Coordinates of N, CA and C in Angstrom, one line a residue:
X84 N 1.1 -1.2 -0.1 CA 0.1 -0.2 0.4 C 1.3 1.3 0.0
X85 N 0.8 2.4 -1.3 CA 1.3 3.6 -0.9 C 1.3 4.3 0.2
X86 N -0.2 4.3 1.2 CA 0.4 4.7 2.4 C 1.2 3.7 3.8
X87 N 1.9 3.4 3.3 CA 2.6 2.1 4.4 C 4.2 3.0 3.7
X88 N 4.5 3.4 2.7 CA 5.7 4.2 2.8 C 5.5 5.6 3.2
X89 N 4.7 5.6 3.4 CA 4.9 7.7 4.3 C 4.7 7.2 5.1
X90 N 6.2 8.7 5.6 CA 6.3 8.5 6.9 C 4.8 9.1 8.3
X91 N 4.2 9.5 9.6 CA 3.7 8.9 9.9 C 2.4 10.4 9.2
X92 N 3.1 11.3 9.7 CA 2.6 12.5 9.0 C 2.3 12.6 8.5
X93 N 2.8 12.4 6.8 CA 2.7 12.3 5.7 C 1.4 11.3 5.6
X94 N 1.5 9.8 6.0 CA 0.0 9.4 6.4 C -0.5 10.0 6.2
X95 N -0.6 10.8 8.0 CA -1.9 11.7 7.9 C -2.7 12.4 7.5
X96 N -2.2 13.6 6.8 CA -2.8 14.6 5.7 C -3.1 13.5 4.8
X97 N -2.6 12.9 4.1 CA -3.2 11.6 2.9 C -4.2 11.0 2.9
X98 N -4.5 11.0 4.2 CA -5.8 10.3 4.8 C -6.9 11.8 4.4
X99 N -6.6 12.5 5.6 CA -7.2 13.4 5.9 C -8.1 14.4 4.5
X100 N -6.4 14.3 3.4 CA -7.0 14.5 1.9 C -8.2 13.3 1.2
X101 N -7.9 12.5 1.7 CA -8.4 11.6 1.2 C -10.1 11.7 1.2
X102 N -9.9 11.6 2.5 CA -11.7 11.9 3.3 C -12.4 13.4 3.0
X103 N -11.6 14.9 2.5 CA -12.0 15.8 2.5 C -11.9 15.8 1.3
X104 N -11.2 15.3 0.7 CA -11.2 15.3 -1.1 C -13.1 15.6 -1.7
X105 N -13.2 17.1 -2.4 CA -14.1 16.5 -3.0 C -15.2 17.2 -2.6
X106 N -15.6 17.5 -1.1 CA -16.5 18.2 0.0 C -16.4 20.0 -0.3
X107 N -17.4 20.0 -0.3 CA -17.6 21.3 -0.6 C -16.6 22.3 0.5
X108 N -16.1 23.2 -0.1 CA -15.3 23.7 1.8 C -16.1 24.2 2.9
X109 N -17.4 24.5 2.8 CA -18.4 24.6 4.2 C -18.3 23.3 4.4
X110 N -18.1 22.6 4.4 CA -18.5 21.3 4.5 C -17.2 20.8 4.8
X111 N -16.4 20.2 4.3 CA -14.9 20.3 5.0 C -14.4 21.1 6.2
X112 N -14.2 22.3 6.5 CA -14.4 22.8 7.4 C -15.6 22.9 8.5
X113 N -16.7 22.3 8.8 CA -17.2 21.8 9.5 C -16.9 20.7 9.9
X114 N -16.5 19.5 8.7 CA -15.9 17.9 9.2 C -14.5 18.5 10.1
X115 N -13.8 19.7 9.7 CA -12.5 19.7 10.9 C -12.7 20.3 12.0
X116 N -14.0 21.0 12.5 CA -14.3 21.3 13.8 C -15.0 20.7 14.5
X117 N -15.1 19.6 13.9 CA -15.8 18.4 14.9 C -14.8 17.2 15.2
X118 N -13.9 17.2 13.5 CA -12.6 16.4 14.3 C -12.0 16.8 15.7
X119 N -11.9 18.3 15.9 CA -11.5 18.8 17.2 C -12.5 18.4 18.1
X120 N -13.3 17.8 18.5 CA -14.2 17.4 19.7 C -14.5 16.1 20.8
X121 N -13.4 15.5 19.9 CA -13.4 14.0 20.6 C -14.1 12.5 19.7
X122 N -14.3 11.7 21.0 CA -14.7 11.0 20.0 C -16.8 10.6 19.8
X123 N -17.2 11.8 20.4 CA -18.8 12.3 20.5 C -19.1 13.7 19.8
X124 N -19.6 14.0 19.1 CA -19.9 14.8 18.3 C -21.0 15.7 18.7
X125 N -21.7 16.8 19.5 CA -22.8 17.1 19.5 C -23.7 18.1 18.7
X126 N -24.6 17.8 18.3 CA -24.9 19.0 17.3 C -24.9 20.6 17.7
X127 N -25.5 20.7 19.1 CA -25.1 22.2 19.3 C -23.8 22.5 19.9
X128 N -22.7 22.2 20.0 CA -21.7 22.4 20.2 C -20.8 22.4 18.8
X129 N -21.4 21.6 17.9 CA -20.6 22.3 16.7 C -21.3 23.0 16.2
X130 N -22.9 23.9 16.3 CA -23.7 24.5 16.0 C -23.0 25.8 16.9
X131 N -22.4 26.0 17.8 CA -21.7 27.1 18.7 C -20.7 27.4 18.5
X132 N -19.6 26.6 17.9 CA -18.2 27.1 17.4 C -18.4 27.2 16.2
X133 N -18.9 26.5 15.0 CA -18.7 27.4 13.9 C -19.7 28.0 13.7
X134 N -20.6 28.6 14.8 CA -21.3 29.7 14.2 C -20.3 30.9 14.9
X135 N -19.7 30.6 16.0 CA -18.0 31.2 17.0 C -17.2 32.2 15.8
X136 N -16.5 31.1 15.1 CA -16.0 30.8 14.1 C -16.4 32.0 13.3
X137 N -17.3 31.2 12.5 CA -18.1 32.4 11.7 C -18.1 33.6 11.4
X138 N -18.5 34.2 13.0 CA -18.5 35.6 13.1 C -17.2 36.4 13.4
X139 N -15.7 35.8 13.9 CA -14.4 35.9 13.8 C -14.3 36.4 12.2
X140 N -14.5 35.4 11.5 CA -14.4 35.9 9.9 C -13.1 34.4 9.7
X141 N -13.2 33.4 10.6 CA -12.5 32.1 10.6 C -13.1 31.4 9.7
X142 N -14.0 31.1 8.4 CA -13.8 30.8 7.7 C -15.5 30.7 7.5
X143 N -16.5 29.8 6.6 CA -18.0 29.5 6.1 C -17.9 28.1 6.2
X144 N -19.5 27.9 7.0 CA -19.6 26.1 7.9 C -21.2 26.3 7.5
X145 N -21.1 24.9 6.7 CA -22.4 24.7 7.1 C -23.2 25.0 8.0
X146 N -24.3 24.7 7.5 CA -25.1 24.8 9.4 C -25.0 23.1 10.1
X147 N -25.3 23.7 11.6 CA -24.2 21.8 11.9 C -25.3 21.0 11.7
X148 N -26.2 21.5 11.8 CA -27.4 20.1 11.8 C -27.3 19.7 9.5
X149 N -27.6 20.0 8.8 CA -26.9 20.3 7.7 C -25.4 19.4 7.6
X150 N -25.1 20.0 8.3 CA -23.1 19.6 7.9 C -23.3 17.7 8.4
X151 N -23.7 18.0 9.4 CA -23.8 16.1 10.1 C -24.7 14.9 9.1
X152 N -25.7 15.7 8.9 CA -26.0 14.6 8.4 C -25.2 14.3 6.7
X153 N -24.8 16.0 6.0 CA -24.1 15.1 5.0 C -22.7 14.5 5.4
X154 N -22.1 14.7 5.9 CA -21.1 14.0 6.6 C -21.1 12.7 6.6
X155 N -22.2 12.6 7.2 CA -22.9 11.0 7.6 C -23.3 10.3 5.9
X156 N -24.0 11.0 5.6 CA -24.3 10.2 4.1 C -23.0 9.7 3.1
X157 N -22.0 10.9 3.1 CA -20.1 10.4 3.1 C -19.4 9.7 3.3
X158 N -20.4 9.4 4.6 CA -20.3 7.8 5.1 C -18.7 8.3 6.3
X159 N -18.5 9.6 6.4 CA -18.1 10.4 7.3 C -17.8 10.5 9.0
X160 N -18.9 9.7 9.7 CA -19.8 10.3 10.8 C -20.9 8.9 10.7
X161 N -21.2 9.2 12.1 CA -22.3 7.9 12.1 C -23.1 8.5 12.7
X162 N -24.9 8.3 13.2 CA -25.7 9.2 13.9 C -25.8 8.0 15.4
X163 N -25.1 8.3 16.3 CA -25.4 8.0 17.6 C -26.6 8.0 18.5
X164 N -27.8 8.8 17.8 CA -28.9 9.6 19.0 C -28.9 10.2 19.4
X165 N -29.9 10.5 19.5 CA -29.8 12.0 20.6 C -29.0 13.4 20.3
X166 N -29.0 13.4 19.1 CA -28.2 15.0 18.3 C -27.1 14.1 18.8
X167 N -26.1 13.3 19.1 CA -24.9 12.7 19.3 C -24.5 12.4 18.2
X168 N -23.3 12.3 17.1 CA -22.9 11.5 16.4 C -21.4 11.5 16.5
X169 N -20.2 10.5 15.8 CA -19.1 10.2 16.6 C -18.3 9.9 14.6
X170 N -17.0 10.5 14.7 CA -17.0 9.5 13.3 C -16.5 8.3 12.8
X171 N -16.6 7.3 12.3 CA -16.9 6.3 12.0 C -15.1 5.5 11.5
X172 N -15.1 6.2 12.2 CA -13.5 5.9 12.2 C -12.4 6.6 12.8
X173 N -11.9 7.0 13.9 CA -10.9 7.8 14.8 C -9.9 7.4 14.0
X174 N -9.1 6.8 12.8 CA -8.1 7.0 12.4 C -7.7 8.2 11.2
X175 N -9.4 7.8 11.0 CA -10.0 9.5 10.0 C -9.7 10.5 10.5
X176 N -10.1 10.4 11.8 CA -11.3 12.1 12.6 C -9.6 12.1 13.1
X177 N -8.3 11.3 13.0 CA -7.5 11.8 14.1 C -6.4 12.2 13.3
X178 N -6.9 12.3 11.6 CA -6.4 12.3 10.6 C -6.2 13.8 10.1
X179 N -7.7 14.3 10.0 CA -8.0 15.2 9.8 C -8.0 16.5 10.9
X180 N -7.6 16.7 12.2 CA -7.7 16.7 13.7 C -5.8 17.4 12.7
X181 N -5.3 16.1 12.7 CA -3.5 16.2 12.9 C -3.8 17.9 11.4
X182 N -4.1 17.6 10.7 CA -4.3 18.7 9.1 C -4.5 19.6 9.2
X183 N -5.0 20.0 10.2 CA -5.8 21.1 10.6 C -4.9 22.0 11.5
X184 N -4.3 23.4 10.9 CA -3.0 24.0 11.2 C -3.4 24.6 12.8
X185 N -2.2 24.7 13.2 CA -2.5 24.2 15.2 C -3.2 25.7 15.8
X186 N -3.2 26.5 14.7 CA -4.1 28.7 14.8 C -5.0 27.8 15.0
X187 N -6.0 27.2 14.1 CA -7.4 27.0 14.1 C -7.5 25.7 14.8
X188 N -6.9 24.9 15.0 CA -7.0 24.4 16.4 C -7.7 24.9 17.7
X189 N -6.5 25.9 18.2 CA -6.7 26.5 18.8 C -7.6 27.2 19.0
X190 N -8.2 27.7 18.1 CA -9.2 28.3 17.8 C -10.8 27.8 18.7
X191 N -11.0 26.7 17.3 CA -11.3 25.2 18.0 C -11.7 24.8 19.4
X192 N -10.3 25.1 19.8 CA -10.7 24.5 20.7 C -11.3 25.5 22.1
X193 N -10.9 27.0 22.0 CA -11.6 28.0 22.4 C -12.9 27.9 23.0
X194 N -13.6 28.1 21.7 CA -14.6 28.3 21.6 C -15.2 26.7 21.7
X195 N -15.2 26.3 21.5 CA -15.6 24.7 22.5 C -15.8 24.2 24.1
X196 N -14.4 25.6 24.2 CA -14.5 25.2 25.7 C -16.0 26.4 26.4
X197 N -15.8 27.4 25.7 CA -17.1 28.3 26.1 C -18.5 27.7 25.7
X198 N -18.6 26.9 25.1 CA -20.0 25.7 25.0 C -19.8 25.4 26.5
X199 N -19.2 24.4 26.9 CA -19.2 23.3 28.3 C -18.6 24.2 29.3
X200 N -18.1 25.5 29.1 CA -17.8 26.3 30.7 C -18.9 26.4 31.8
X201 N -19.5 25.7 32.3 CA -20.6 25.8 33.7 C -21.3 25.2 32.9
X202 N -21.3 24.3 32.5 CA -22.8 23.1 32.0 C -22.1 21.9 33.4
X203 N -23.3 21.9 33.4 CA -23.6 20.6 34.5 C -23.1 18.9 34.1
X204 N -22.6 18.0 34.6 CA -22.1 17.2 34.4 C -20.9 16.5 34.3
X205 N -20.3 15.6 34.4 CA -19.4 14.2 34.2 C -19.1 14.7 32.8
X206 N -19.7 14.9 32.3 CA -19.6 15.0 30.1 C -19.1 16.0 29.8
X207 N -19.6 17.2 30.5 CA -19.6 18.6 30.3 C -17.8 18.5 31.4
X208 N -18.0 18.0 32.5 CA -16.7 18.6 32.8 C -15.5 18.3 31.9
X209 N -15.5 16.7 31.4 CA -14.6 16.5 31.0 C -14.5 16.4 29.6
X210 N -15.0 17.4 28.7 CA -15.3 18.1 28.0 C -14.3 19.6 28.1
X211 N -14.6 20.2 29.2 CA -13.6 21.1 29.7 C -12.1 20.9 29.5
X212 N -11.9 19.4 30.7 CA -10.8 19.2 30.9 C -9.6 19.7 30.1
X213 N -10.3 18.6 28.0 CA -9.8 18.1 27.1 C -9.6 19.5 26.5
X214 N -10.8 20.4 26.1 CA -11.1 21.6 25.8 C -9.5 22.8 25.7
X215 N -9.7 22.7 28.0 CA -9.1 23.9 27.9 C -7.6 23.3 28.2
X216 N -7.4 22.4 28.6 CA -6.2 21.9 27.8 C -5.1 22.1 26.6
X217 N -6.2 22.1 25.3 CA -5.6 21.9 24.2 C -5.7 23.4 23.4
X218 N -6.5 24.6 24.3 CA -6.3 25.7 24.4 C -5.5 26.8 25.1
X219 N -4.9 25.7 25.7 CA -3.4 26.5 26.5 C -4.2 27.2 27.9
X220 N -5.5 27.1 28.4 CA -5.8 27.2 30.0 C -5.6 26.1 31.4
X221 N -4.6 25.8 31.4 CA -4.2 25.1 31.9 C -4.7 24.7 32.9
X222 N -5.0 25.8 34.1 CA -5.2 25.4 35.4 C -6.7 25.3 35.3
X223 N -7.1 25.8 34.5 CA -8.8 25.4 34.2 C -9.1 23.5 34.0
X224 N -8.3 23.6 33.3 CA -7.7 21.8 32.8 C -7.6 21.3 33.9
X225 N -6.2 21.7 34.6 CA -6.6 20.7 36.0 C -7.4 20.9 36.7
X226 N -8.1 21.7 36.8 CA -8.9 22.5 38.0 C -10.4 21.0 37.9
X227 N -11.0 21.3 36.6 CA -11.8 20.3 36.2 C -11.2 18.6 36.9
X228 N -10.2 18.2 36.3 CA -9.6 16.6 36.5 C -9.7 16.6 37.9
X229 N -9.4 17.8 38.6 CA -9.1 17.4 39.4 C -10.6 16.6 40.2
X230 N -11.8 18.0 40.2 CA -13.1 17.7 40.4 C -13.6 16.1 39.9
X231 N -12.8 15.6 38.6 CA -13.4 14.6 38.3 C -12.9 13.7 39.2
X232 N -12.0 13.3 39.2 CA -10.8 12.8 39.9 C -11.5 12.2 41.4
X233 N -11.3 13.2 41.8 CA -12.1 13.2 43.1 C -13.5 13.0 43.3
X234 N -14.1 12.9 43.2 CA -15.3 12.5 42.3 C -15.7 10.8 42.0
X235 N -14.9 10.9 41.5 CA -14.3 9.2 41.2 C -14.1 8.5 42.0
X236 N -12.9 9.2 42.9 CA -12.4 8.8 44.2 C -13.7 8.5 45.3
X237 N -14.0 8.9 45.1 CA -15.4 8.8 46.6 C -16.0 7.9 46.0
X238 N -16.3 7.7 44.4 CA -17.6 6.2 44.4 C -16.7 5.3 43.7
X239 N -15.2 5.5 44.4 CA -14.3 3.9 44.2 C -14.3 3.6 43.0
X240 N -14.2 4.5 42.4 CA -14.1 4.2 40.5 C -12.4 4.6 41.0
X241 N -11.9 3.4 41.0 CA -10.4 4.3 40.8 C -9.5 4.0 39.5
X242 N -10.0 3.2 38.3 CA -9.2 3.2 37.6 C -9.7 4.5 36.5
X243 N -11.1 5.1 37.2 CA -11.4 6.7 36.3 C -10.7 7.7 37.0
X244 N -10.2 7.3 39.0 CA -10.1 7.8 39.1 C -8.4 8.0 39.2
X245 N -7.6 7.6 38.7 CA -6.4 7.4 38.4 C -6.2 7.9 37.3
X246 N -7.1 8.4 36.2 CA -6.5 8.4 35.2 C -7.1 9.9 34.7
X247 N -7.8 10.6 36.0 CA -8.2 12.2 36.0 C -6.9 12.6 36.7
X248 N -7.0 12.2 37.9 CA -5.7 12.5 38.4 C -4.4 12.6 37.4
X249 N -4.4 12.0 36.7 CA -3.2 11.9 35.5 C -3.4 12.9 34.8
X250 N -4.3 13.1 34.3 CA -4.5 14.4 33.5 C -4.2 15.9 34.0
X251 N -5.1 15.7 35.5 CA -4.2 17.4 36.2 C -3.1 17.1 36.0
X252 N -2.3 16.1 35.6 CA -1.2 16.6 36.2 C -0.3 16.5 35.2
X253 N -0.8 16.4 34.2 CA -0.5 17.3 33.0 C -0.2 18.6 33.2
X254 N -1.6 19.1 33.5 CA -1.0 20.4 33.5 C -1.2 21.4 34.4
X255 N -1.3 21.1 35.5 CA -1.3 21.9 36.5 C 0.6 22.4 37.2
X256 N 0.1 23.5 37.3 CA 1.5 24.7 37.6 C 1.4 24.3 39.3
X257 N -0.2 25.0 40.2 CA -0.7 25.7 40.9 C 0.2 24.4 42.3
X258 N 1.3 24.6 43.5 CA 1.9 23.3 44.2 C 1.1 23.0 44.9
X259 N 0.3 23.5 45.2 CA -1.0 23.0 46.5 C -1.5 21.5 45.5
X260 N -2.1 22.7 44.4 CA -2.9 21.4 43.5 C -2.2 20.2 43.1
X261 N -1.0 20.8 43.0 CA 0.0 18.9 42.8 C 0.1 18.0 44.0
X262 N 0.1 19.1 44.8 CA 0.0 17.9 46.0 C -0.9 17.3 45.9
X263 N -2.6 17.3 45.6 CA -3.9 16.8 45.7 C -3.3 15.4 45.2
X264 N -3.2 16.2 43.6 CA -2.5 15.4 41.9 C -1.9 13.9 42.3
X265 N -1.2 14.3 43.0 CA -0.3 13.5 43.2 C -1.2 12.4 44.4
X266 N -1.1 12.9 45.1 CA -1.5 12.3 46.6 C -2.7 11.2 46.3
X267 N -3.4 12.0 45.9 CA -5.0 11.3 45.1 C -4.5 10.4 44.5
X268 N -3.7 10.4 43.4 CA -3.3 9.1 42.3 C -2.3 8.1 42.9
X269 N -1.9 8.8 44.0 CA -1.2 7.8 45.0 C -2.8 6.1 45.1
X270 N -3.2 7.3 46.3 CA -4.2 6.3 47.3 C -5.0 5.4 46.4
X271 N -5.3 6.0 45.5 CA -6.2 5.1 43.4 C -5.1 4.0 43.4
X272 N -3.6 4.3 43.5 CA -3.2 3.1 42.5 C -2.8 2.6 43.9
X273 N -2.7 2.7 44.9 CA -2.3 1.6 45.9 C -4.1 0.6 46.3
X274 N -5.1 1.6 45.3 CA -6.1 0.4 45.4 C -6.3 -0.5 44.8
X275 N -5.1 -0.3 43.6 CA -5.8 -0.7 42.2 C -4.3 -1.8 42.6
X276 N -3.7 -2.4 43.5 CA -2.6 -2.9 44.2 C -1.2 -2.4 43.1
X277 N -1.0 -1.5 42.5 CA 0.0 -0.9 42.2 C 0.8 0.1 43.4
X278 N 1.2 -1.0 44.3 CA 2.1 0.2 45.2 C 3.5 0.5 45.1
X279 N 4.6 0.3 44.3 CA 5.4 0.5 44.6 C 4.6 2.0 42.9
X280 N 4.1 2.1 42.9 CA 3.8 3.4 41.5 C 3.0 4.3 43.3
X281 N 2.0 3.6 44.2 CA 1.6 4.5 45.1 C 2.5 5.0 46.1
X282 N 4.3 4.6 46.4 CA 4.7 4.8 47.1 C 5.6 6.0 46.4
X283 N 5.8 6.2 45.0 CA 6.1 7.3 44.6 C 5.8 8.3 44.7
X284 N 4.4 7.7 44.3 CA 3.6 9.6 44.0 C 3.2 10.0 45.7
X285 N 3.0 9.3 46.6 CA 2.9 10.1 47.7 C 4.3 10.8 48.5
X286 N 5.6 9.7 48.0 CA 6.3 10.5 48.2 C 7.3 11.2 47.5
X287 N 6.5 11.7 46.0 CA 6.5 13.3 45.8 C 5.6 14.6 46.3
X288 N 3.9 13.7 47.1 CA 3.3 14.7 47.5 C 3.4 15.3 48.5
X289 N 4.4 14.6 49.4 CA 5.2 14.9 50.2 C 5.8 15.6 50.6
X290 N 7.0 15.2 49.1 CA 8.3 16.6 49.2 C 7.8 17.8 48.9
X291 N 6.1 17.8 48.2 CA 5.9 18.7 47.5 C 5.2 19.6 48.6
X292 N 4.4 19.1 49.7 CA 3.4 19.9 50.6 C 5.0 19.9 51.2
X293 N 5.8 19.6 52.0 CA 7.0 20.0 53.1 C 7.6 21.0 52.2
X294 N 7.2 21.7 50.5 CA 8.2 22.6 50.3 C 7.0 24.0 50.7
X295 N 5.8 23.2 50.8 CA 4.6 24.8 51.4 C 4.5 25.3 52.5
X296 N 5.7 24.4 53.1 CA 5.4 24.3 54.5 C 3.5 24.6 55.6
X297 N 3.3 23.0 54.0 CA 2.1 22.6 55.0 C 2.2 21.2 56.4
X298 N 2.8 21.2 57.5 CA 2.6 19.9 58.4 C 1.3 19.2 58.6
X299 N 0.1 19.7 58.2 CA -0.8 19.0 58.4 C -1.3 18.0 57.2
X300 N -1.2 18.8 55.9 CA -0.8 17.6 54.8 C 0.0 16.8 54.9
X301 N 1.3 17.2 55.3 CA 2.4 16.2 54.8 C 1.9 14.8 56.2
X302 N 1.6 15.3 57.3 CA 1.4 14.0 58.0 C 0.7 13.4 57.6
X303 N -0.9 13.8 56.9 CA -1.8 13.1 56.1 C -1.0 12.2 55.2
X304 N -0.2 12.5 54.6 CA 0.7 12.0 53.7 C 1.4 10.7 54.0
X305 N 1.8 11.2 55.2 CA 3.0 9.7 56.1 C 1.8 8.9 56.2
X306 N 0.9 9.2 57.1 CA 0.1 8.7 57.2 C -0.5 7.1 55.6
X307 N -0.9 8.5 54.6 CA -1.4 7.0 53.9 C 0.4 6.3 53.4
X308 N 1.1 6.9 53.1 CA 2.3 6.0 53.4 C 2.5 4.5 54.2
X309 N 2.6 5.6 55.6 CA 2.1 3.6 56.0 C 1.6 3.3 55.8
X310 N 0.0 3.0 55.6 CA -0.9 2.3 55.2 C -0.3 2.0 53.9
X311 N 0.0 1.7 53.0 CA 0.9 1.1 51.8 C 2.0 0.4 52.2
X312 N 2.9 1.0 53.6 CA 4.2 0.1 52.9 C 3.5 -0.6 54.1
X313 N 2.5 -0.9 54.7 CA 2.0 -2.2 55.4 C 1.8 -2.6 55.3
X314 N 0.8 -2.7 53.6 CA 0.4 -3.6 52.6 C 1.2 -3.9 52.7
X315 N 2.7 -4.1 52.4 CA 4.1 -4.7 51.5 C 5.0 -5.3 52.4
X316 N 4.0 -5.3 53.8 CA 4.7 -5.7 54.3 C 6.1 -5.4 55.5
X317 N 6.1 -4.2 54.7 CA 7.8 -3.9 55.4 C 6.7 -2.6 56.5
X318 N 7.0 -3.2 57.9 CA 6.5 -2.6 58.9 C 7.4 -1.5 59.8
X319 N 8.6 -1.9 59.8 CA 9.7 -1.1 60.5 C 9.6 0.6 59.4
X320 N 9.5 0.6 57.8 CA 9.6 1.8 57.3 C 7.6 2.4 57.4
X321 N 6.6 1.6 57.5 CA 5.3 1.8 57.7 C 5.1 2.5 59.2
X322 N 6.1 1.8 60.6 CA 5.8 2.7 61.7 C 6.6 3.7 61.6
X323 N 7.6 4.2 60.9 CA 9.1 5.3 60.6 C 8.3 6.3 59.8
X324 N 7.3 6.2 59.5 CA 5.7 7.3 59.4 C 5.0 7.6 60.2
X325 N 4.7 6.7 61.0 CA 4.2 7.0 61.8 C 4.0 8.0 62.5
X326 N 5.4 7.2 63.0 CA 5.9 8.4 64.1 C 6.7 9.7 63.8
X327 N 7.2 10.1 62.4 CA 6.7 11.3 61.7 C 5.5 11.8 61.8
X328 N 4.6 11.8 61.2 CA 4.0 12.0 61.5 C 3.0 12.3 62.7
X329 N 3.5 11.5 63.4 CA 2.8 12.2 64.5 C 3.5 13.1 65.3
X330 N 5.0 13.5 64.9 CA 5.3 14.6 65.5 C 5.4 16.2 64.8
X331 N 4.6 16.1 63.8 CA 4.0 17.1 63.2 C 2.1 17.4 63.8
X332 N 1.4 16.9 64.2 CA 0.2 16.7 64.6 C 0.0 17.0 66.3

């Protein structure tokens, strides 16, 4: 196959070109916007984003419903019901996204963030994490990811919690939030029986809390470490952590 002999970036551009070739320019522009939305395309989100881009003079687009129906007719996307759509091939979606100029991608994410900001529910919060991070609003992405992580941890959904704590750490700059994310991920990893990684996270969280001069938080993390060490049968190290914690409270 010709595509197998192309470098990855060139192959992606080739696939994107194939997917959009022959489409009206306004429909291709709508497809590029939709490709930035992740696994689910919502009609209202596409209408919001393309409307905002059009008002700014950044392209002309099909009306959202017409665009989605025509893209479905072309086999690019599929109707998932309830005004929700998805690309038929995630690989083609990614190819279209990667072939879109970086400045255009950032504008799409900025307007998508405006759409999702302030809406309720985990789906909306996850969209905020995605679009805020890709629009450069890293503090907002980290804060939203922490909310999702804490909610998942409280509901004992440890795999989900670990994923969202990790997402928060990709964006966090504030040291206090970093402590929360590292400690939370450490506890989630302990419950997932990933004890060495849990201890690594907790040690990093403790060091960061010490830099902040927060003895209560340091003590709390030491107790978490003691618990994990106890489960690894390292009773001496666990006792040492307990002694350190007692001295701080």
